[in-house]
């Protein structure tokens, strides 16, 4: 699988307090969370499949901040977007509407790569545009 940037769209059906490892607790209202990351190491964008395994309970090991959200019983990873061969997770995050949640950006100065919004459609439209419609169900 090539390297690249990905965004995960996660349903948060009820208010949650999530402990994001050493980053601590964050409050999330009911709605939608979009996490943007990059995968330029071994396996490239296969990392998206790993995140799906966390979300479905097939894998237990929490490595990245987003894994703590995906491992919550109440949340559901709905879909993802990818952009191969481009490192644009910061640009993707900045293009998204909603409240920034300060986790998932320990390797840059963004403060966080997780956005929360109450409207799925608004997030999906922004993600289609910024990822140039490279969408996977």
Coordinates of C-alpha atoms in Angstrom, one line a residue, residues 2-114:
X2 CA 1.4 3.5 -0.8
X3 CA 2.1 6.1 1.8
X4 CA -0.1 9.1 2.2
X5 CA -2.6 11.0 4.3
X6 CA -5.9 9.7 5.6
X7 CA -9.0 10.9 7.5
X8 CA -11.3 8.7 9.6
X9 CA -14.9 9.7 10.2
X10 CA -16.2 8.5 13.6
X11 CA -19.7 8.6 14.9
X12 CA -20.0 9.7 18.5
X13 CA -23.6 8.9 19.4
X14 CA -23.6 10.2 22.9
X15 CA -21.4 12.6 25.0
X16 CA -18.2 10.8 26.0
X17 CA -15.1 11.4 28.1
X18 CA -12.2 9.7 26.3
X19 CA -8.8 9.1 27.9
X20 CA -6.3 9.6 25.0
X21 CA -3.4 7.9 26.7
X22 CA -0.8 10.3 28.1
X23 CA -2.6 13.2 26.5
X24 CA -5.3 12.8 29.1
X25 CA -9.1 13.1 29.1
X26 CA -11.1 15.0 26.5
X27 CA -14.9 15.6 26.4
X28 CA -16.7 15.0 23.2
X29 CA -20.4 15.9 22.6
X30 CA -22.6 13.7 20.5
X31 CA -21.9 14.2 16.8
X32 CA -19.0 13.3 14.5
X33 CA -15.3 13.3 14.8
X34 CA -12.8 13.5 11.9
X35 CA -9.2 12.5 12.6
X36 CA -6.5 13.3 10.0
X37 CA -3.2 11.5 10.0
X38 CA -0.4 10.4 7.8
X39 CA 1.1 7.0 7.1
X40 CA 4.6 7.3 5.6
X41 CA 6.2 4.4 7.6
X42 CA 6.2 0.7 6.8
X43 CA 2.8 -0.4 5.4
X44 CA 1.8 3.1 4.4
X45 CA -2.0 3.5 4.2
X46 CA -2.5 0.0 5.5
X47 CA -2.6 1.8 8.8
X48 CA -6.3 2.7 7.9
X49 CA -7.0 -1.0 8.0
X50 CA -5.3 -1.3 11.4
X51 CA -7.6 1.5 12.7
X52 CA -10.6 -0.4 11.4
X53 CA -9.4 -3.4 13.4
X54 CA -9.3 -1.3 16.6
X55 CA -12.8 0.0 15.9
X56 CA -14.2 -3.5 15.4
X57 CA -12.4 -5.0 18.4
X58 CA -10.2 -7.3 16.2
X59 CA -7.1 -5.6 17.7
X60 CA -6.6 -4.3 21.2
X61 CA -3.2 -2.5 21.1
X62 CA -3.7 1.3 21.3
X63 CA -0.7 3.0 19.6
X64 CA -2.0 6.3 18.3
X65 CA -4.3 8.8 20.0
X66 CA -7.2 8.1 17.7
X67 CA -7.1 4.4 18.7
X68 CA -8.4 5.5 22.2
X69 CA -11.5 7.0 20.5
X70 CA -11.9 4.1 18.1
X71 CA -11.7 1.6 21.0
X72 CA -14.7 3.1 22.8
X73 CA -17.8 0.8 22.8
X74 CA -20.1 3.6 21.8
X75 CA -18.2 5.0 18.8
X76 CA -18.2 3.7 15.3
X77 CA -15.7 4.2 12.5
X78 CA -18.0 5.0 9.6
X79 CA -15.7 5.6 6.7
X80 CA -12.3 7.1 5.6
X81 CA -10.7 9.2 3.0
X82 CA -7.1 8.8 1.6
X83 CA -4.7 10.9 -0.4
X84 CA -1.8 8.7 -1.5
X85 CA 1.8 10.0 -1.7
X86 CA 1.0 13.4 -0.1
X87 CA 1.7 14.6 3.5
X88 CA -1.3 16.9 3.9
X89 CA -2.8 16.0 7.3
X90 CA -2.3 19.5 8.7
X91 CA -4.0 21.1 5.6
X92 CA -6.8 18.6 5.9
X93 CA -7.3 19.4 9.6
X94 CA -7.3 23.2 9.0
X95 CA -9.9 22.8 6.2
X96 CA -12.4 21.1 8.4
X97 CA -15.2 22.9 10.2
X98 CA -15.9 22.3 13.9
X99 CA -14.2 22.3 17.2
X100 CA -10.6 21.3 17.4
X101 CA -9.8 18.6 20.0
X102 CA -6.2 18.9 21.1
X103 CA -5.0 15.3 20.4
X104 CA -3.3 13.5 17.6
X105 CA -0.7 16.1 16.5
X106 CA 2.3 15.5 18.6
X107 CA 4.6 15.7 15.5
X108 CA 3.5 19.2 14.4
X109 CA 2.3 22.6 15.7
X110 CA -1.4 22.2 14.9
X111 CA -2.3 21.4 18.5
X112 CA -4.6 18.6 17.4
X113 CA -5.7 16.7 14.3
X114 CA -9.2 15.7 15.6

